[in-house]
Amino acid sequence: MAKTSTEELRKVFAKYASKGGDPNQLSQCELKELIEKEFPNVPKASTIDAVFKEMDKNNDGEVSFEEFEAVMAKLMG
Ligand SMILES: [Ca+2]
Ligand SMILES: [Ca+2]
């Protein structure tokens, strides 16, 4: 995936966030699946924990779209 728009990010976020728990929040498992399937070029496995922690600004254990978008924008330049 080359350039990803906010709209595309929103679709991807919704697809994975809705798998379990709160449909508007990504759990760590959901984030892992999202990155592995949609962004395989993002460094993975051992760094998912770090990415999740970086995204979860308010430390509630889940990632909202705003938290997700801020870090993805940075990861993708
Ligand atoms: Ca969820
Ligand atoms: Ca959060």
PDB file of C-alpha atoms and ligand atoms in Angstrom:
ATOM      1  CA  MET A   1       0.000   0.000   0.000  1.00  0.00           C
ATOM      2  CA  ALA A   2       1.630   3.218  -1.106  1.00  0.00           C
ATOM      3  CA  LYS A   3      -0.094   6.411  -0.031  1.00  0.00           C
ATOM      4  CA  THR A   4      -2.932   5.830   2.378  1.00  0.00           C
ATOM      5  CA  SER A   5      -5.621   8.437   2.836  1.00  0.00           C
ATOM      6  CA  THR A   6      -7.425   9.140   6.084  1.00  0.00           C
ATOM      7  CA  GLU A   7     -10.515   7.574   4.564  1.00  0.00           C
ATOM      8  CA  GLU A   8      -8.665   4.343   3.793  1.00  0.00           C
ATOM      9  CA  LEU A   9      -7.172   4.293   7.280  1.00  0.00           C
ATOM     10  CA  ARG A  10     -10.636   4.758   8.711  1.00  0.00           C
ATOM     11  CA  LYS A  11     -11.969   1.778   6.757  1.00  0.00           C
ATOM     12  CA  VAL A  12      -9.094  -0.444   7.796  1.00  0.00           C
ATOM     13  CA  PHE A  13      -9.426   0.697  11.397  1.00  0.00           C
ATOM     14  CA  ALA A  14     -13.178  -0.037  11.454  1.00  0.00           C
ATOM     15  CA  LYS A  15     -12.697  -3.459   9.877  1.00  0.00           C
ATOM     16  CA  TYR A  16     -10.324  -4.639  12.607  1.00  0.00           C
ATOM     17  CA  ALA A  17     -11.630  -2.615  15.560  1.00  0.00           C
ATOM     18  CA  SER A  18     -15.061  -4.218  15.135  1.00  0.00           C
ATOM     19  CA  LYS A  19     -13.748  -7.786  15.511  1.00  0.00           C
ATOM     20  CA  GLY A  20     -14.050  -7.860  19.285  1.00  0.00           C
ATOM     21  CA  GLY A  21     -14.753  -5.807  22.393  1.00  0.00           C
ATOM     22  CA  ASP A  22     -15.436  -2.138  21.719  1.00  0.00           C
ATOM     23  CA  PRO A  23     -16.099  -1.721  17.963  1.00  0.00           C
ATOM     24  CA  ASN A  24     -14.601   1.780  18.028  1.00  0.00           C
ATOM     25  CA  GLN A  25     -11.354   0.791  19.712  1.00  0.00           C
ATOM     26  CA  LEU A  26      -8.481  -1.443  18.629  1.00  0.00           C
ATOM     27  CA  SER A  27      -7.218  -3.937  21.177  1.00  0.00           C
ATOM     28  CA  GLN A  28      -3.607  -5.062  20.994  1.00  0.00           C
ATOM     29  CA  CYS A  29      -4.668  -8.302  19.214  1.00  0.00           C
ATOM     30  CA  GLU A  30      -6.710  -6.354  16.707  1.00  0.00           C
ATOM     31  CA  LEU A  31      -3.813  -3.986  16.047  1.00  0.00           C
ATOM     32  CA  LYS A  32      -1.457  -6.907  15.515  1.00  0.00           C
ATOM     33  CA  GLU A  33      -3.798  -8.486  12.964  1.00  0.00           C
ATOM     34  CA  LEU A  34      -4.346  -5.155  11.217  1.00  0.00           C
ATOM     35  CA  ILE A  35      -0.638  -4.462  10.827  1.00  0.00           C
ATOM     36  CA  GLU A  36       0.236  -8.009   9.770  1.00  0.00           C
ATOM     37  CA  LYS A  37      -2.470  -8.134   7.104  1.00  0.00           C
ATOM     38  CA  GLU A  38      -2.698  -4.567   5.855  1.00  0.00           C
ATOM     39  CA  PHE A  39       0.762  -3.108   6.489  1.00  0.00           C
ATOM     40  CA  PRO A  40       3.203  -6.013   6.153  1.00  0.00           C
ATOM     41  CA  ASN A  41       6.035  -3.586   5.480  1.00  0.00           C
ATOM     42  CA  VAL A  42       5.694  -2.061   8.945  1.00  0.00           C
ATOM     43  CA  PRO A  43       8.200  -3.764  11.253  1.00  0.00           C
ATOM     44  CA  LYS A  44       6.229  -6.378  13.148  1.00  0.00           C
ATOM     45  CA  ALA A  45       6.033  -9.096  15.845  1.00  0.00           C
ATOM     46  CA  SER A  46       8.449  -7.898  18.517  1.00  0.00           C
ATOM     47  CA  THR A  47       7.649  -4.264  17.808  1.00  0.00           C
ATOM     48  CA  ILE A  48       3.834  -4.520  17.898  1.00  0.00           C
ATOM     49  CA  ASP A  49       3.997  -4.001  21.652  1.00  0.00           C
ATOM     50  CA  ALA A  50       6.021  -0.837  21.173  1.00  0.00           C
ATOM     51  CA  VAL A  51       3.723   0.453  18.419  1.00  0.00           C
ATOM     52  CA  PHE A  52       0.672  -0.253  20.562  1.00  0.00           C
ATOM     53  CA  LYS A  53       2.145   1.582  23.545  1.00  0.00           C
ATOM     54  CA  GLU A  54       3.108   4.509  21.361  1.00  0.00           C
ATOM     55  CA  MET A  55      -0.417   4.692  19.936  1.00  0.00           C
ATOM     56  CA  ASP A  56      -2.239   4.354  23.246  1.00  0.00           C
ATOM     57  CA  LYS A  57      -1.660   7.908  24.410  1.00  0.00           C
ATOM     58  CA  ASN A  58      -4.253   7.870  27.185  1.00  0.00           C
ATOM     59  CA  ASN A  59      -3.139   4.419  28.414  1.00  0.00           C
ATOM     60  CA  ASP A  60      -6.609   2.898  28.499  1.00  0.00           C
ATOM     61  CA  GLY A  61      -5.388  -0.334  26.869  1.00  0.00           C
ATOM     62  CA  GLU A  62      -7.199   0.344  23.598  1.00  0.00           C
ATOM     63  CA  VAL A  63      -6.395   2.436  20.544  1.00  0.00           C
ATOM     64  CA  SER A  64      -8.966   4.915  19.232  1.00  0.00           C
ATOM     65  CA  PHE A  65      -8.995   6.058  15.607  1.00  0.00           C
ATOM     66  CA  GLU A  66      -7.348   9.353  16.538  1.00  0.00           C
ATOM     67  CA  GLU A  67      -4.544   7.545  18.349  1.00  0.00           C
ATOM     68  CA  PHE A  68      -4.168   5.106  15.450  1.00  0.00           C
ATOM     69  CA  GLU A  69      -4.108   7.762  12.754  1.00  0.00           C
ATOM     70  CA  ALA A  70      -1.497   9.907  14.477  1.00  0.00           C
ATOM     71  CA  VAL A  71       1.036   7.073  14.616  1.00  0.00           C
ATOM     72  CA  MET A  72       0.233   5.561  11.210  1.00  0.00           C
ATOM     73  CA  ALA A  73       0.743   8.945   9.571  1.00  0.00           C
ATOM     74  CA  LYS A  74       4.187   9.042  11.143  1.00  0.00           C
ATOM     75  CA  LEU A  75       5.052   5.423  10.258  1.00  0.00           C
ATOM     76  CA  MET A  76       4.106   5.955   6.650  1.00  0.00           C
ATOM     77  CA  GLY A  77       5.794   9.340   6.355  1.00  0.00           C
TER      78      GLY A  77
HETATM   79 CA    CA B   1     -12.267  -3.782  19.247  1.00  0.00          CA
HETATM   80 CA    CA B   2      -6.261   4.751  24.115  1.00  0.00          CA
END
